[in-house]
GROMACS .gro file of C-alpha atoms in nm:
model
  202
    1MET     CA    1   0.136  -1.207   1.551
    2ILE     CA    2  -0.126  -1.302   1.295
    3LEU     CA    3  -0.180  -1.107   0.974
    4TYR     CA    4  -0.516  -1.162   0.807
    5SER     CA    5  -0.430  -1.082   0.450
    6MET     CA    6  -0.501  -1.132   0.080
    7ILE     CA    7  -0.210  -1.228  -0.143
    8ASP     CA    8  -0.297  -1.002  -0.439
    9SER     CA    9  -0.383  -0.694  -0.233
   10GLY     CA   10  -0.138  -0.404  -0.228
   11ASN     CA   11  -0.279  -0.289   0.105
   12CYS     CA   12  -0.201  -0.630   0.253
   13TYR     CA   13   0.142  -0.631   0.092
   14LYS     CA   14   0.243  -0.318   0.283
   15PRO     CA   15   0.261  -0.477   0.631
   16ARG     CA   16   0.404  -0.802   0.489
   17LEU     CA   17   0.688  -0.605   0.330
   18LEU     CA   18   0.762  -0.407   0.644
   19MET     CA   19   0.754  -0.714   0.867
   20ALA     CA   20   0.997  -0.889   0.633
   21LYS     CA   21   1.235  -0.593   0.659
   22LEU     CA   22   1.202  -0.592   1.037
   23GLY     CA   23   1.254  -0.968   1.063
   24LEU     CA   24   0.931  -1.012   1.258
   25ALA     CA   25   0.780  -1.358   1.296
   26PHE     CA   26   0.414  -1.376   1.200
   27THR     CA   27   0.152  -1.611   1.066
   28THR     CA   28  -0.047  -1.521   0.757
   29ILE     CA   29  -0.411  -1.623   0.724
   30GLU     CA   30  -0.560  -1.572   0.380
   31VAL     CA   31  -0.898  -1.398   0.395
   32SER     CA   32  -1.010  -1.318   0.042
   33SER     CA   33  -1.270  -1.061  -0.050
   34HIS     CA   34  -1.300  -1.237  -0.388
   35THR     CA   35  -1.470  -1.534  -0.222
   36GLY     CA   36  -1.661  -1.337   0.040
   37ASP     CA   37  -1.438  -1.447   0.330
   38THR     CA   38  -1.407  -1.092   0.461
   39ARG     CA   39  -1.785  -1.074   0.501
   40LYS     CA   40  -1.823  -1.397   0.699
   41ALA     CA   41  -1.941  -1.360   1.057
   42ASP     CA   42  -1.624  -1.492   1.218
   43PHE     CA   43  -1.407  -1.238   1.040
   44VAL     CA   44  -1.652  -0.948   1.082
   45ALA     CA   45  -1.640  -1.021   1.455
   46LYS     CA   46  -1.267  -0.948   1.437
   47ASN     CA   47  -1.297  -0.644   1.206
   48PRO     CA   48  -1.645  -0.493   1.175
   49ASN     CA   49  -1.526  -0.303   0.866
   50ALA     CA   50  -1.494  -0.642   0.693
   51MET     CA   51  -1.163  -0.563   0.525
   52VAL     CA   52  -0.805  -0.684   0.523
   53PRO     CA   53  -0.533  -0.638   0.629
   54LEU     CA   54  -0.593  -0.698   0.996
   55LEU     CA   55  -0.305  -0.747   1.238
   56GLU     CA   56  -0.365  -0.949   1.555
   57LEU     CA   57  -0.099  -0.886   1.817
   58ASP     CA   58   0.046  -1.148   2.048
   59ASP     CA   59  -0.182  -1.030   2.330
   60GLY     CA   60  -0.494  -1.061   2.113
   61ARG     CA   61  -0.548  -0.694   2.039
   62ARG     CA   62  -0.616  -0.611   1.674
   63LEU     CA   63  -0.528  -0.327   1.442
   64ALA     CA   64  -0.683  -0.259   1.100
   65GLU     CA   65  -0.605  -0.020   0.811
   66SER     CA   66  -0.281  -0.081   0.623
   67ASN     CA   67  -0.115   0.253   0.692
   68ALA     CA   68  -0.206   0.243   1.062
   69ILE     CA   69  -0.042  -0.100   1.080
   70LEU     CA   70   0.268   0.041   0.908
   71LEU     CA   71   0.295   0.323   1.161
   72TYR     CA   72   0.249   0.085   1.454
   73LEU     CA   73   0.515  -0.157   1.331
   74ALA     CA   74   0.758   0.120   1.232
   75GLU     CA   75   0.760   0.290   1.571
   76GLY     CA   76   1.120   0.316   1.694
   77THR     CA   77   1.271   0.181   1.370
   78ARG     CA   78   1.450   0.335   1.072
   79PHE     CA   79   1.123   0.325   0.878
   80LEU     CA   80   0.963   0.613   1.072
   81PRO     CA   81   1.175   0.930   1.070
   82ALA     CA   82   1.292   1.063   1.405
   83ASP     CA   83   1.294   1.419   1.274
   84ARG     CA   84   0.959   1.586   1.339
   85TYR     CA   85   0.929   1.748   0.995
   86GLU     CA   86   1.034   1.433   0.808
   87ARG     CA   87   0.785   1.234   1.014
   88GLY     CA   88   0.521   1.487   0.910
   89LEU     CA   89   0.619   1.426   0.547
   90ALA     CA   90   0.571   1.053   0.600
   91TYR     CA   91   0.220   1.118   0.732
   92GLN     CA   92   0.150   1.354   0.441
   93TRP     CA   93   0.235   1.089   0.182
   94LEU     CA   94   0.047   0.818   0.371
   95PHE     CA   95  -0.266   1.032   0.353
   96PHE     CA   96  -0.197   1.113  -0.012
   97GLU     CA   97  -0.166   0.742  -0.087
   98GLN     CA   98  -0.505   0.660   0.061
   99TYR     CA   99  -0.692   0.966  -0.071
  100SER     CA  100  -0.535   1.056  -0.406
  101HIS     CA  101  -0.349   0.743  -0.519
  102GLU     CA  102  -0.503   0.413  -0.406
  103PRO     CA  103  -0.866   0.502  -0.496
  104TYR     CA  104  -0.764   0.540  -0.860
  105ILE     CA  105  -0.453   0.332  -0.930
  106ALA     CA  106  -0.556   0.033  -0.719
  107VAL     CA  107  -0.923   0.055  -0.810
  108ARG     CA  108  -0.856   0.072  -1.184
  109LYS     CA  109  -0.638  -0.238  -1.160
  110ALA     CA  110  -0.915  -0.417  -0.969
  111LEU     CA  111  -1.177  -0.315  -1.224
  112LEU     CA  112  -0.966  -0.456  -1.506
  113THR     CA  113  -0.833  -0.771  -1.341
  114PHE     CA  114  -1.090  -0.902  -1.090
  115PRO     CA  115  -1.387  -1.076  -1.259
  116GLU     CA  116  -1.625  -0.981  -0.979
  117ARG     CA  117  -1.549  -0.612  -1.043
  118ALA     CA  118  -1.605  -0.624  -1.421
  119ARG     CA  119  -1.964  -0.501  -1.394
  120ASP     CA  120  -1.833  -0.179  -1.234
  121ALA     CA  121  -1.579  -0.117  -1.512
  122THR     CA  122  -1.792   0.136  -1.700
  123PRO     CA  123  -1.621   0.362  -1.954
  124GLU     CA  124  -1.686   0.659  -1.727
  125ARG     CA  125  -1.532   0.488  -1.421
  126LEU     CA  126  -1.230   0.375  -1.617
  127ALA     CA  127  -1.179   0.724  -1.758
  128VAL     CA  128  -1.196   0.889  -1.416
  129THR     CA  129  -0.961   0.642  -1.251
  130LEU     CA  130  -0.714   0.677  -1.538
  131GLU     CA  131  -0.718   1.057  -1.524
  132ARG     CA  132  -0.685   1.082  -1.147
  133GLY     CA  133  -0.435   0.798  -1.123
  134ASN     CA  134  -0.215   0.972  -1.377
  135LYS     CA  135  -0.247   1.293  -1.178
  136ALA     CA  136  -0.122   1.110  -0.867
  137LEU     CA  137   0.171   0.962  -1.059
  138GLY     CA  138   0.252   1.309  -1.191
  139VAL     CA  139   0.259   1.452  -0.839
  140MET     CA  140   0.491   1.172  -0.729
  141ASN     CA  141   0.716   1.215  -1.032
  142LYS     CA  142   0.755   1.588  -0.976
  143TYR     CA  143   0.852   1.534  -0.612
  144LEU     CA  144   1.092   1.251  -0.694
  145GLU     CA  145   1.274   1.462  -0.951
  146HIS     CA  146   1.436   1.637  -0.653
  147ASN     CA  147   1.405   1.378  -0.374
  148ALA     CA  148   1.530   1.020  -0.343
  149PHE     CA  149   1.251   0.914  -0.106
  150PHE     CA  150   0.924   1.059   0.021
  151ALA     CA  151   1.016   1.147   0.380
  152GLY     CA  152   1.366   1.288   0.388
  153ASN     CA  153   1.671   1.116   0.245
  154ALA     CA  154   1.592   0.768   0.378
  155PHE     CA  155   1.352   0.490   0.295
  156SER     CA  156   1.039   0.497   0.515
  157VAL     CA  157   0.682   0.376   0.555
  158ALA     CA  158   0.580   0.643   0.303
  159ASP     CA  159   0.779   0.463   0.036
  160ILE     CA  160   0.633   0.125   0.131
  161ALA     CA  161   0.278   0.262   0.115
  162LEU     CA  162   0.325   0.423  -0.227
  163TYR     CA  163   0.527   0.135  -0.370
  164ALA     CA  164   0.258  -0.124  -0.303
  165TYR     CA  165   0.020  -0.016  -0.579
  166THR     CA  166   0.259   0.189  -0.793
  167HIS     CA  167   0.481  -0.104  -0.888
  168THR     CA  168   0.182  -0.291  -1.034
  169ALA     CA  169   0.014   0.017  -1.187
  170GLU     CA  170   0.070  -0.101  -1.544
  171GLN     CA  171  -0.174  -0.386  -1.475
  172GLY     CA  172  -0.433  -0.109  -1.447
  173GLY     CA  173  -0.334   0.047  -1.778
  174PHE     CA  174  -0.100   0.316  -1.647
  175GLN     CA  175   0.219   0.381  -1.845
  176LEU     CA  176   0.496   0.412  -1.588
  177GLY     CA  177   0.747   0.497  -1.859
  178ALA     CA  178   0.588   0.841  -1.872
  179TYR     CA  179   0.713   0.898  -1.516
  180PRO     CA  180   1.089   0.835  -1.523
  181ALA     CA  181   1.155   0.963  -1.171
  182VAL     CA  182   0.893   0.719  -1.041
  183VAL     CA  183   1.055   0.431  -1.229
  184THR     CA  184   1.396   0.520  -1.083
  185TRP     CA  185   1.245   0.540  -0.735
  186LEU     CA  186   1.087   0.195  -0.777
  187GLY     CA  187   1.437   0.062  -0.833
  188ARG     CA  188   1.562   0.232  -0.516
  189VAL     CA  189   1.278   0.077  -0.317
  190GLU     CA  190   1.353  -0.269  -0.452
  191ALA     CA  191   1.723  -0.225  -0.369
  192ASP     CA  192   1.651  -0.157  -0.001
  193PRO     CA  193   1.761  -0.455   0.214
  194GLU     CA  194   1.522  -0.746   0.276
  195HIS     CA  195   1.287  -0.656  -0.008
  196VAL     CA  196   1.029  -0.923  -0.088
  197PRO     CA  197   0.781  -0.941  -0.378
  198ILE     CA  198   0.407  -0.903  -0.339
  199GLU     CA  199   0.354  -1.280  -0.377
  200TRP     CA  200   0.563  -1.347  -0.065
  201VAL     CA  201   0.359  -1.445   0.242
  202GLY     CA  202   0.625  -1.521   0.506
   0.00000   0.00000   0.00000
């Protein structure tokens, strides 16, 4: 398999982390949005949405969107709950991550750390992303006060998806110390076997 990816992207980190845990062999090809690589014709021909990650299977078929890739790779493994309700919880938190979490926590980090995004870092945008990112962290913290993981009692794709941008949230100006249950959960995620850091590329 080939994973078209960007080393500093949380969305790209998600499938890299899961594939490491599954022991899957894959090749990583760096395609950076910082340099415009994702908008070049050869890559757009592979993914018309011009975004990474993109997973190319051994037979040449391709799959985009980080959480869709997670669900595909997790099928039949411990990372996707067998119980119907717990699997529904995993889907719930995957949707939460993309709708209520990533657009604020990941985007605020990008606004503050990527030079090409600096022009978009208006006071109003920074204020909105801070407020809504903190709301997402608060929702997570409240849930984790009574639950070890996000989809039942075991580590799953929901935890991978939420970990990817939460563990670097302080780079976007979020104070994780205000969310002690989240901090404790981050430690549980990192203690799960075969954990690799975001810089790891396989």
